[in-house]
Amino acid sequence: MSDQLTDLDQPESDAIPRWYLIQCKGGESFRAAEHLNNQDYEVFHPVLQVQKKRNGKLQWIDEPLFPYYLFIRLDRLASNWRPIRSTRGVLRLVSFGNEPIPVDDELVATLHDSAQETTPSNGNVYFRSGEAIEITDGPFRALQAVFESQKGEERAIVLLNMLQGQQRLEVPVRHLRRSE
């Protein structure tokens, strides 16, 4: 008897659930994820929170890390693949020829771990302490500064070089942007 695997042993490796990539219709990745979840598929849709100005106020918005893609975990033998292609928001399962391509489990695990990380202790993920910024509005417009900390939801403390030293200044977060 030989120690090599036979063809009879091969289906066991196919029975292990793997991650696959789904391409979504433009701007419909959230819809696709919701509908696939409603059909009891295990879906991973990595998002990140960004601050955007809406109605003159900075707001936290969830945006997809990959705008046209999401991950789905499927078993080659036991999962029902047919409903996926007709799910609202889904364009297609990414494949090579007619074979869906599994995504490396370590890549998905790394993305998943990154998504689980909490925001920094100051609650601000848009600016980090020590980061070079520019003031975009108000009497200090167009001046370079250093972000020190968040003060509440809409205010920040910055360090401005003036009058022979660093001066602490409180400004609205919406008046700041990263230096280019």
Coordinates of C-alpha atoms in Angstrom, one line a residue, residues 1-170:
M1 CA 0.0 0.0 0.0
S2 CA 1.2 3.5 -0.8
D3 CA 1.3 6.5 1.5
Q4 CA 0.0 8.8 -1.2
L5 CA -3.5 10.2 -1.2
T6 CA -6.0 8.5 -3.5
D7 CA -8.8 10.1 -5.5
L8 CA -11.2 8.9 -2.8
D9 CA -9.5 11.1 -0.2
Q10 CA -9.8 14.3 -2.3
P11 CA -13.5 15.2 -1.6
E12 CA -12.7 15.7 2.1
S13 CA -10.6 18.7 1.2
D14 CA -13.5 20.1 -0.9
A15 CA -15.8 19.8 2.1
I16 CA -13.9 22.4 4.0
P17 CA -15.6 25.8 3.8
R18 CA -13.5 28.4 2.0
W19 CA -13.8 32.1 1.4
Y20 CA -14.7 33.3 -2.1
L21 CA -15.0 36.7 -3.6
I22 CA -18.3 38.2 -4.9
Q23 CA -18.3 41.1 -7.3
C24 CA -21.2 43.5 -6.6
K25 CA -23.1 45.9 -8.8
G26 CA -21.9 49.5 -8.4
G27 CA -22.7 51.0 -5.0
E28 CA -24.7 47.9 -4.0
S29 CA -22.3 46.0 -1.8
F30 CA -24.3 46.8 1.4
R31 CA -27.5 45.5 -0.3
A32 CA -25.8 42.4 -1.5
A33 CA -24.3 41.6 1.9
E34 CA -27.7 42.2 3.6
H35 CA -29.6 39.9 1.1
L36 CA -26.9 37.1 1.3
N37 CA -27.1 37.3 5.2
N38 CA -30.9 37.0 4.9
Q39 CA -30.3 33.8 3.0
D40 CA -28.1 32.4 5.8
Y41 CA -24.8 32.7 4.0
E42 CA -21.7 33.7 6.0
V43 CA -20.6 37.0 4.5
F44 CA -17.7 39.3 5.4
H45 CA -18.0 42.9 4.1
P46 CA -15.1 44.9 5.5
V47 CA -16.0 48.5 6.1
L48 CA -14.1 51.5 7.5
Q49 CA -15.5 54.5 9.2
V50 CA -14.5 57.8 7.7
Q51 CA -15.5 61.3 8.5
K52 CA -17.4 63.2 5.8
K53 CA -19.0 66.6 5.8
R54 CA -22.8 66.4 5.5
N55 CA -25.0 69.4 5.9
G56 CA -22.1 71.4 7.2
K57 CA -21.2 68.9 10.0
L58 CA -18.7 66.1 10.2
Q59 CA -20.3 62.7 10.4
W60 CA -19.0 59.2 10.7
I61 CA -19.9 57.2 7.6
D62 CA -19.4 53.5 7.0
E63 CA -17.7 52.9 3.6
P64 CA -16.7 49.6 2.1
L65 CA -13.0 48.8 2.2
F66 CA -13.5 47.2 -1.3
P67 CA -16.4 49.1 -2.9
Y68 CA -17.4 46.5 -5.4
Y69 CA -16.5 43.3 -3.5
L70 CA -17.4 41.2 -0.5
F71 CA -16.4 37.8 0.8
I72 CA -18.6 34.7 1.2
R73 CA -17.8 31.4 3.0
L74 CA -19.0 28.4 1.1
D75 CA -18.5 24.6 1.2
R76 CA -17.8 23.2 -2.3
L77 CA -20.1 20.2 -1.7
A78 CA -22.7 21.2 0.9
S79 CA -23.5 24.9 0.1
N80 CA -26.2 25.9 -2.3
W81 CA -24.4 28.1 -4.8
R82 CA -27.4 28.8 -7.2
P83 CA -29.2 31.6 -5.3
I84 CA -26.0 33.7 -5.1
R85 CA -26.0 34.9 -8.7
S86 CA -29.7 36.0 -8.5
T87 CA -29.3 37.9 -5.2
R88 CA -30.0 41.6 -5.4
G89 CA -26.7 43.6 -5.6
V90 CA -24.6 40.6 -6.7
L91 CA -23.0 40.8 -10.1
R92 CA -21.1 37.5 -10.1
L93 CA -18.9 35.1 -8.2
V94 CA -15.3 35.8 -9.1
S95 CA -13.9 32.8 -11.0
F96 CA -11.3 31.7 -13.4
G97 CA -13.0 30.0 -16.3
N98 CA -16.0 28.3 -14.7
E99 CA -14.2 27.6 -11.4
P100 CA -14.7 30.0 -8.4
I101 CA -11.4 30.9 -6.9
P102 CA -11.0 30.5 -3.2
V103 CA -9.4 33.5 -1.3
D104 CA -6.5 32.8 1.1
D105 CA -8.0 32.2 4.6
E106 CA -5.1 34.2 6.2
L107 CA -6.0 37.3 4.1
V108 CA -9.6 37.2 5.2
A109 CA -8.5 36.6 8.9
T110 CA -6.1 39.6 8.7
L111 CA -8.9 41.8 7.3
H112 CA -11.3 40.5 9.9
D113 CA -8.9 41.2 12.7
S114 CA -8.2 44.7 11.4
A115 CA -12.0 45.4 11.3
Q116 CA -12.3 44.3 14.9
E117 CA -9.7 46.8 16.2
T118 CA -11.1 49.6 18.2
T119 CA -10.6 53.3 17.6
P120 CA -7.7 55.0 19.3
S121 CA -8.2 56.1 22.9
N122 CA -9.1 59.6 21.9
G123 CA -12.0 58.3 19.8
N124 CA -10.7 60.0 16.6
V125 CA -9.6 57.8 13.7
Y126 CA -9.4 60.6 11.3
F127 CA -6.4 62.4 12.8
R128 CA -3.7 60.9 15.0
S129 CA -1.7 62.7 17.7
G130 CA 1.5 64.2 16.2
E131 CA 0.1 64.3 12.6
A132 CA 0.8 67.3 10.5
I133 CA -2.4 69.1 9.5
E134 CA -3.6 72.3 7.9
I135 CA -6.2 74.7 9.2
T136 CA -8.7 75.3 6.4
D137 CA -11.0 78.0 7.8
G138 CA -11.1 80.8 10.3
P139 CA -8.5 83.4 11.3
F140 CA -5.7 80.8 11.1
R141 CA -6.7 79.5 7.6
A142 CA -3.8 78.0 5.5
L143 CA -1.5 77.6 8.5
Q144 CA 0.3 74.4 9.3
A145 CA -0.2 72.8 12.7
V146 CA 0.2 69.5 14.6
F147 CA -2.8 67.6 15.8
E148 CA -2.6 67.0 19.5
S149 CA -6.0 65.6 20.6
Q150 CA -9.7 65.5 20.2
K151 CA -11.9 67.7 22.5
G152 CA -15.4 66.4 22.4
E153 CA -17.0 65.4 19.1
E154 CA -16.5 68.5 17.1
R155 CA -13.4 70.3 18.5
A156 CA -9.7 69.5 18.5
I157 CA -6.6 70.8 20.2
V158 CA -3.8 71.7 17.7
L159 CA -0.2 73.0 18.2
L160 CA 0.6 76.0 16.1
N161 CA 4.1 77.5 15.8
M162 CA 3.8 81.2 16.4
L163 CA 5.1 83.9 18.8
Q164 CA 8.5 82.1 19.3
G165 CA 6.9 78.8 20.5
Q166 CA 4.2 76.2 20.1
Q167 CA 0.8 77.5 21.0
R168 CA -2.2 75.2 21.9
L169 CA -5.3 76.2 19.9
E170 CA -8.8 74.8 20.1

